[in-house]
mmCIF file of C-alpha atoms in Angstrom:
data_model
loop_
_atom_site.group_PDB
_atom_site.id
_atom_site.type_symbol
_atom_site.label_atom_id
_atom_site.label_comp_id
_atom_site.label_asym_id
_atom_site.label_seq_id
_atom_site.Cartn_x
_atom_site.Cartn_y
_atom_site.Cartn_z
ATOM 1 C CA MET A 1 0.000 0.000 0.000
ATOM 2 C CA VAL A 2 1.260 3.471 -0.925
ATOM 3 C CA VAL A 3 1.801 5.788 2.041
ATOM 4 C CA LYS A 4 0.272 9.247 1.678
ATOM 5 C CA LEU A 5 2.498 12.030 2.985
ATOM 6 C CA TYR A 6 0.903 15.424 3.519
ATOM 7 C CA GLY A 7 3.489 18.177 3.365
ATOM 8 C CA GLN A 8 5.712 20.332 1.202
ATOM 9 C CA VAL A 9 8.682 18.532 -0.299
ATOM 10 C CA THR A 10 10.986 21.519 0.163
ATOM 11 C CA ALA A 11 10.304 21.686 3.927
ATOM 12 C CA ALA A 12 12.788 20.081 6.310
ATOM 13 C CA CYS A 13 10.456 17.886 8.350
ATOM 14 C CA PRO A 14 8.717 16.228 5.383
ATOM 15 C CA GLN A 15 12.185 15.700 3.900
ATOM 16 C CA ARG A 16 13.197 13.698 6.980
ATOM 17 C CA VAL A 17 10.339 11.266 6.346
ATOM 18 C CA LEU A 18 10.939 11.156 2.601
ATOM 19 C CA LEU A 19 14.601 10.293 3.166
ATOM 20 C CA CYS A 20 13.505 7.383 5.339
ATOM 21 C CA PHE A 21 11.096 6.212 2.633
ATOM 22 C CA LEU A 22 13.819 6.438 -0.008
ATOM 23 C CA GLU A 23 16.380 4.588 2.129
ATOM 24 C CA LYS A 24 13.853 1.837 2.888
ATOM 25 C CA GLY A 25 12.338 1.587 -0.589
ATOM 26 C CA ILE A 26 8.825 2.456 0.615
ATOM 27 C CA GLU A 27 6.267 3.587 -1.946
ATOM 28 C CA PHE A 28 4.751 6.979 -1.202
ATOM 29 C CA GLU A 29 2.523 9.697 -2.595
ATOM 30 C CA ILE A 30 3.084 13.353 -1.714
ATOM 31 C CA ILE A 31 -0.066 15.383 -1.086
ATOM 32 C CA HIS A 32 1.137 18.984 -1.353
ATOM 33 C CA ILE A 33 0.374 21.288 1.570
ATOM 34 C CA ASP A 34 1.334 24.859 0.657
ATOM 35 C CA LEU A 35 3.175 26.380 3.594
ATOM 36 C CA ASP A 36 3.503 29.784 1.901
ATOM 37 C CA THR A 37 -0.291 30.175 1.947
ATOM 38 C CA PHE A 38 -0.550 28.610 5.444
ATOM 39 C CA GLU A 39 -2.585 25.674 4.150
ATOM 40 C CA GLN A 40 -1.258 23.712 7.131
ATOM 41 C CA LYS A 41 -3.410 25.888 9.410
ATOM 42 C CA LYS A 42 -6.667 25.154 7.600
ATOM 43 C CA PRO A 43 -9.330 22.997 9.301
ATOM 44 C CA GLU A 44 -8.985 20.028 6.965
ATOM 45 C CA HIS A 45 -5.258 19.716 7.692
ATOM 46 C CA LEU A 46 -5.733 20.292 11.417
ATOM 47 C CA LEU A 47 -7.708 17.045 11.428
ATOM 48 C CA ARG A 48 -4.474 15.308 10.395
ATOM 49 C CA GLN A 49 -2.050 17.432 12.425
ATOM 50 C CA PRO A 50 -3.760 19.384 15.239
ATOM 51 C CA PHE A 51 -0.751 21.686 15.716
ATOM 52 C CA GLY A 52 -0.893 22.911 12.123
ATOM 53 C CA GLN A 53 2.486 21.592 11.008
ATOM 54 C CA VAL A 54 3.810 19.152 8.405
ATOM 55 C CA PRO A 55 4.187 16.291 7.730
ATOM 56 C CA ALA A 56 1.364 13.909 8.490
ATOM 57 C CA ILE A 57 0.911 10.484 6.954
ATOM 58 C CA GLU A 58 -1.959 8.154 6.148
ATOM 59 C CA ASP A 59 -1.177 4.475 5.692
ATOM 60 C CA GLY A 60 -4.494 2.784 5.140
ATOM 61 C CA ASP A 61 -6.398 3.407 8.374
ATOM 62 C CA PHE A 62 -3.227 4.294 10.275
ATOM 63 C CA LYS A 63 -2.449 7.979 10.740
ATOM 64 C CA LEU A 64 0.601 9.624 12.308
ATOM 65 C CA PHE A 65 2.269 13.024 12.569
ATOM 66 C CA GLU A 66 5.670 14.329 13.755
ATOM 67 C CA SER A 67 8.517 13.575 11.350
ATOM 68 C CA ARG A 68 10.861 11.837 13.792
ATOM 69 C CA ALA A 69 8.095 9.558 15.052
ATOM 70 C CA ILE A 70 7.064 8.727 11.480
ATOM 71 C CA ALA A 71 10.637 7.958 10.432
ATOM 72 C CA ARG A 72 11.225 5.718 13.469
ATOM 73 C CA TYR A 73 7.948 3.904 12.830
ATOM 74 C CA TYR A 74 8.794 3.039 9.234
ATOM 75 C CA ALA A 75 12.422 2.222 10.045
ATOM 76 C CA THR A 76 11.053 -0.287 12.560
ATOM 77 C CA LYS A 77 8.171 -1.591 10.457
ATOM 78 C CA PHE A 78 10.495 -2.252 7.515
ATOM 79 C CA ALA A 79 13.570 -3.158 9.559
ATOM 80 C CA ASP A 80 14.528 -5.957 7.150
ATOM 81 C CA GLN A 81 14.028 -3.847 4.025
ATOM 82 C CA GLY A 82 16.495 -1.363 2.582
ATOM 83 C CA THR A 83 19.027 0.413 4.783
ATOM 84 C CA ASN A 84 19.180 -0.636 8.432
ATOM 85 C CA LEU A 85 18.620 2.727 10.100
ATOM 86 C CA LEU A 86 18.159 1.584 13.684
ATOM 87 C CA GLY A 87 21.352 -0.294 14.569
ATOM 88 C CA LYS A 88 22.363 -3.954 14.659
ATOM 89 C CA SER A 89 22.385 -4.554 18.405
ATOM 90 C CA LEU A 90 20.767 -3.149 21.526
ATOM 91 C CA GLU A 91 23.914 -1.163 22.268
ATOM 92 C CA HIS A 92 24.232 0.132 18.711
ATOM 93 C CA ARG A 93 20.597 1.170 18.712
ATOM 94 C CA ALA A 94 21.145 3.059 21.955
ATOM 95 C CA ILE A 95 23.974 5.016 20.330
ATOM 96 C CA VAL A 96 21.792 5.712 17.283
ATOM 97 C CA ASP A 97 19.062 6.992 19.601
ATOM 98 C CA GLN A 98 21.580 9.054 21.543
ATOM 99 C CA TRP A 99 22.787 10.955 18.483
ATOM 100 C CA ALA A 100 19.257 11.268 17.107
ATOM 101 C CA ASP A 101 18.352 12.916 20.418
ATOM 102 C CA VAL A 102 21.408 15.169 20.109
ATOM 103 C CA GLU A 103 20.009 16.346 16.779
ATOM 104 C CA THR A 104 16.711 17.260 18.437
ATOM 105 C CA TYR A 105 17.991 18.927 21.593
ATOM 106 C CA TYR A 106 21.351 20.442 20.620
ATOM 107 C CA PHE A 107 21.517 20.811 16.823
ATOM 108 C CA ASN A 108 18.002 21.514 15.591
ATOM 109 C CA VAL A 109 17.234 24.052 18.330
ATOM 110 C CA LEU A 110 19.983 26.200 16.784
ATOM 111 C CA ALA A 111 19.643 25.248 13.112
ATOM 112 C CA GLN A 112 15.901 25.802 12.859
ATOM 113 C CA PRO A 113 15.806 29.455 14.009
ATOM 114 C CA ILE A 114 18.839 30.224 11.833
ATOM 115 C CA VAL A 115 17.049 28.828 8.784
ATOM 116 C CA ILE A 116 13.798 30.569 9.683
ATOM 117 C CA ASN A 117 15.507 33.932 10.045
ATOM 118 C CA LEU A 118 17.868 33.764 7.086
ATOM 119 C CA ILE A 119 15.767 31.844 4.562
ATOM 120 C CA ILE A 120 12.080 31.619 5.507
ATOM 121 C CA LYS A 121 11.405 35.108 6.870
ATOM 122 C CA PRO A 122 12.941 36.978 3.893
ATOM 123 C CA ARG A 123 10.832 34.866 1.544
ATOM 124 C CA LEU A 124 7.713 35.914 3.454
ATOM 125 C CA GLY A 125 8.784 39.559 3.553
ATOM 126 C CA GLU A 126 9.482 39.445 7.293
ATOM 127 C CA LYS A 127 12.452 40.955 9.127
ATOM 128 C CA CYS A 128 15.405 38.797 10.170
ATOM 129 C CA ASP A 129 16.559 39.000 13.798
ATOM 130 C CA VAL A 130 20.244 39.624 13.058
ATOM 131 C CA VAL A 131 21.327 39.738 16.712
ATOM 132 C CA LEU A 132 19.667 36.405 17.425
ATOM 133 C CA VAL A 133 21.230 34.788 14.344
ATOM 134 C CA GLU A 134 24.750 35.885 15.289
ATOM 135 C CA ASP A 135 24.293 34.462 18.793
ATOM 136 C CA LEU A 136 22.968 31.202 17.364
ATOM 137 C CA LYS A 137 25.931 30.919 15.000
ATOM 138 C CA VAL A 138 28.356 31.113 17.928
ATOM 139 C CA LYS A 139 26.433 28.413 19.779
ATOM 140 C CA LEU A 140 26.236 26.286 16.640
ATOM 141 C CA GLY A 141 30.007 26.507 16.250
ATOM 142 C CA VAL A 142 30.441 24.926 19.710
ATOM 143 C CA VAL A 143 28.054 22.111 18.768
ATOM 144 C CA LEU A 144 29.826 21.534 15.445
ATOM 145 C CA ASP A 145 33.132 21.216 17.295
ATOM 146 C CA ILE A 146 31.641 18.361 19.325
ATOM 147 C CA TYR A 147 30.370 16.696 16.146
ATOM 148 C CA ASN A 148 33.748 17.181 14.486
ATOM 149 C CA ASN A 149 35.463 15.483 17.402
ATOM 150 C CA ARG A 150 33.008 12.583 17.282
ATOM 151 C CA LEU A 151 33.455 12.173 13.533
ATOM 152 C CA SER A 152 37.247 12.306 13.739
ATOM 153 C CA SER A 153 37.153 8.709 14.995
ATOM 154 C CA ASN A 154 33.830 7.510 13.536
ATOM 155 C CA ARG A 155 32.759 7.383 9.906
ATOM 156 C CA PHE A 156 29.164 8.180 10.899
ATOM 157 C CA LEU A 157 27.621 9.530 14.083
ATOM 158 C CA ALA A 158 26.686 6.134 15.513
ATOM 159 C CA GLY A 159 29.745 4.281 14.240
ATOM 160 C CA GLU A 160 30.781 2.848 10.914
ATOM 161 C CA GLU A 161 27.347 2.629 9.297
ATOM 162 C CA PHE A 162 24.813 5.209 8.112
ATOM 163 C CA THR A 163 21.782 5.260 10.429
ATOM 164 C CA MET A 164 18.855 7.370 11.562
ATOM 165 C CA ALA A 165 21.353 9.380 13.621
ATOM 166 C CA ASP A 166 22.805 10.735 10.381
ATOM 167 C CA LEU A 167 19.616 10.839 8.339
ATOM 168 C CA THR A 168 17.723 13.026 10.804
ATOM 169 C CA HIS A 169 20.314 15.820 10.431
ATOM 170 C CA MET A 170 20.238 15.974 6.649
ATOM 171 C CA PRO A 171 17.270 18.275 5.874
ATOM 172 C CA ALA A 172 18.458 21.075 8.165
ATOM 173 C CA MET A 173 22.042 20.578 6.988
ATOM 174 C CA GLY A 174 20.914 21.017 3.399
ATOM 175 C CA TYR A 175 19.480 24.412 4.282
ATOM 176 C CA LEU A 176 22.461 25.427 6.428
ATOM 177 C CA MET A 177 24.915 24.634 3.648
ATOM 178 C CA SER A 178 23.167 27.201 1.440
ATOM 179 C CA ILE A 179 24.085 29.929 3.954
ATOM 180 C CA THR A 180 27.590 31.202 3.195
ATOM 181 C CA ASP A 181 28.742 31.713 6.796
ATOM 182 C CA ILE A 182 27.521 28.280 7.906
ATOM 183 C CA ASN A 183 28.963 26.622 4.812
ATOM 184 C CA GLN A 184 32.363 28.046 5.761
ATOM 185 C CA MET A 185 31.936 26.892 9.369
ATOM 186 C CA VAL A 186 31.300 23.346 8.148
ATOM 187 C CA LYS A 187 34.217 23.323 5.707
ATOM 188 C CA ALA A 188 36.554 24.551 8.444
ATOM 189 C CA ARG A 189 35.826 21.368 10.410
ATOM 190 C CA GLY A 190 37.438 18.614 8.376
ATOM 191 C CA SER A 191 35.805 15.529 9.863
ATOM 192 C CA PHE A 192 32.368 17.095 9.962
ATOM 193 C CA ASN A 193 32.709 18.294 6.373
ATOM 194 C CA ARG A 194 33.884 14.838 5.267
ATOM 195 C CA TRP A 195 30.780 13.343 6.916
ATOM 196 C CA TRP A 196 28.434 15.802 5.229
ATOM 197 C CA GLU A 197 30.014 15.265 1.822
ATOM 198 C CA GLU A 198 29.583 11.511 2.196
ATOM 199 C CA ILE A 199 25.977 11.458 3.400
ATOM 200 C CA SER A 200 24.891 14.120 0.888
ATOM 201 C CA ASP A 201 26.282 11.881 -1.864
ATOM 202 C CA ARG A 202 23.837 9.105 -1.002
ATOM 203 C CA PRO A 203 21.292 8.175 -3.714
ATOM 204 C CA SER A 204 18.411 8.946 -1.334
ATOM 205 C CA TRP A 205 19.577 12.547 -0.881
ATOM 206 C CA LYS A 206 20.112 13.015 -4.612
ATOM 207 C CA LYS A 207 16.615 11.676 -5.333
ATOM 208 C CA LEU A 208 15.151 13.954 -2.679
ATOM 209 C CA MET A 209 16.871 16.989 -4.173
ATOM 210 C CA VAL A 210 15.332 16.147 -7.557
ATOM 211 C CA LEU A 211 11.883 15.883 -5.925
ATOM 212 C CA ALA A 212 12.503 19.253 -4.240
ATOM 213 C CA GLY A 213 13.476 20.866 -7.548
ATOM 214 C CA HIS A 214 17.169 21.409 -6.767
#
C-alpha cells in the first residue's frame, strides 16, 4: 500500500520522512500542503495534524504526525528492508538513539531558528533578527566542534554505518549549507565536512533533491 504524505517537499520535516522512505524503498505519494499560503493551518489539515504543522501520513487506516516519530515507525516496520537505520544490536541502537536525540535537543534548536531567520522570513517579507542569528551561530560553532570530534574517529555519528542518527540531520544541513557563513563553518571542520560530503552523496539525498526541484 502506498503511504500518503501530507506536506511540502521543500520543507525540512517532510524531507526527513521522505529520506527514510527512499532509504527503505517504501512507496509513497506526496499530497502537497502549501506552507507559503498557510494551508497547514486550515481545518482540513488540522484534522491530520492538530498543531498545524507538516508532515502527516496516512497508511491505510493508520495515521501519524511528527517527522521523527514517522521515520522511526517506518524504520522499525520495515527493519529488514532497505538500509538498516536503527542499529544492529541493543547497544548500537542506543547510540543511534543518543545521536538522534542530540540532533533534536542540541543541533536543531539552533539550526531551525537560523534557517527561519535567514531563509524563511525573507521569503515571506518578514524581518530577520540579526542579533539572534549571530548568537545562534556562535552556539552552533560549539556544537559543530563536538560533532567534528566525534566524527574524527567515527565514519558516521553512531559508528561505521549510516543510520537514523545521520539521516535526521540531513534536511536542516541542506538548508544550512546554502548559507555562506555556515557553509564556511562546516568546511573549516574537516571531519564534519567529510561526513556531510559523504551522506549528501547518497542516492536517497540526490533523489530527494530532484523531488525538491534542486
